[in-house]
Coordinates of C-alpha atoms in Angstrom, one line a residue:
M1 CA 20.0 -10.9 1.2
E2 CA 16.3 -9.8 2.6
V3 CA 15.1 -5.8 1.8
K4 CA 14.5 -4.0 5.4
N5 CA 10.9 -2.5 5.3
N6 CA 9.7 -4.1 2.4
T7 CA 5.8 -3.5 3.2
T8 CA 6.6 -6.1 6.4
K9 CA 6.7 -9.0 3.2
G10 CA 4.2 -8.6 1.2
G11 CA 1.5 -6.2 3.7
F12 CA 1.1 -3.8 1.1
S13 CA -0.2 -6.0 -1.5
K14 CA -2.2 -8.0 0.8
A15 CA -3.8 -4.3 1.9
W16 CA -4.3 -3.8 -1.9
D17 CA -6.6 -6.6 -2.3
L18 CA -8.9 -5.4 -0.1
V19 CA -9.2 -1.6 -1.2
P20 CA -12.5 -2.4 -2.5
G21 CA -12.6 -1.9 -6.5
G22 CA -14.5 0.4 -7.8
K23 CA -12.1 3.0 -5.1
Q24 CA -9.1 0.8 -6.3
F25 CA -7.8 3.6 -9.5
D26 CA -8.4 6.6 -6.9
V27 CA -6.3 5.6 -3.8
R28 CA -3.7 4.1 -6.7
V29 CA -3.6 8.3 -8.4
E30 CA -3.6 9.6 -4.6
I31 CA -0.8 7.4 -3.4
M32 CA 1.3 8.0 -6.2
E33 CA 1.1 11.3 -6.4
K34 CA 1.6 11.6 -3.1
C35 CA 4.8 8.9 -3.0
D36 CA 5.8 11.2 -5.6
W37 CA 5.8 7.6 -7.8
S38 CA 5.9 8.8 -12.0
S39 CA 4.6 5.6 -13.1
R40 CA 2.0 3.0 -12.8
Q41 CA 5.4 0.3 -12.7
T42 CA 6.4 1.7 -9.7
F43 CA 3.7 1.4 -8.4
Y44 CA 3.2 -2.5 -9.2
N45 CA 6.6 -2.5 -8.6
K46 CA 6.4 -1.2 -4.6
L47 CA 3.2 -3.4 -4.6
S48 CA 4.8 -6.6 -5.9
G49 CA 8.2 -6.3 -3.8
R50 CA 10.7 -5.6 -6.4
Y51 CA 11.5 -2.3 -5.1
P52 CA 10.9 -1.4 -1.1
V53 CA 8.8 0.7 0.3
T54 CA 10.4 3.7 2.5
N55 CA 9.2 4.4 5.8
P56 CA 7.9 8.0 4.1
E57 CA 5.9 5.8 1.7
L58 CA 4.9 3.6 4.1
M59 CA 3.3 6.4 6.4
V60 CA 1.5 8.0 3.4
L61 CA 0.1 4.1 2.5
K62 CA -0.9 4.4 6.4
N63 CA -2.8 7.7 6.3
I64 CA -4.8 6.4 2.6
L65 CA -5.9 3.3 3.3
E66 CA -6.7 4.1 7.2
P67 CA -10.6 5.3 6.0
Y68 CA -11.2 1.8 4.2
N69 CA -9.8 -0.1 7.8
I70 CA -6.5 -1.0 6.2
D71 CA -3.4 -1.6 7.3
P72 CA -0.3 -1.2 4.7
E73 CA 2.2 -3.1 7.1
T74 CA -0.1 -6.0 7.8
G75 CA -2.4 -6.8 5.0
E76 CA -5.5 -6.6 7.4
Y77 CA -8.0 -5.2 8.5
I78 CA -7.1 -2.4 11.0
K79 CA -10.7 -3.1 13.1
Q80 CA -12.6 -7.1 12.5
L81 CA -15.6 -6.0 10.6
V82 CA -18.5 -7.5 12.2

């Protein structure tokens, strides 16, 4: 049984890999606060696809990752870097 909108089949996980290592802690904290995820386990369950990311959560991810030029749905850069 396929879960609907589960970060579009690994997009969140791929996007997370594109977040600069020095920024990952701050970005994770911001995502957890704005999505109201109370534990790191919830974050990693959403990241791995074990729990689906809801549409409101996806909008939060888009807003947070946009300054880094990252699309959380596809796990790719929004604009290709030159």
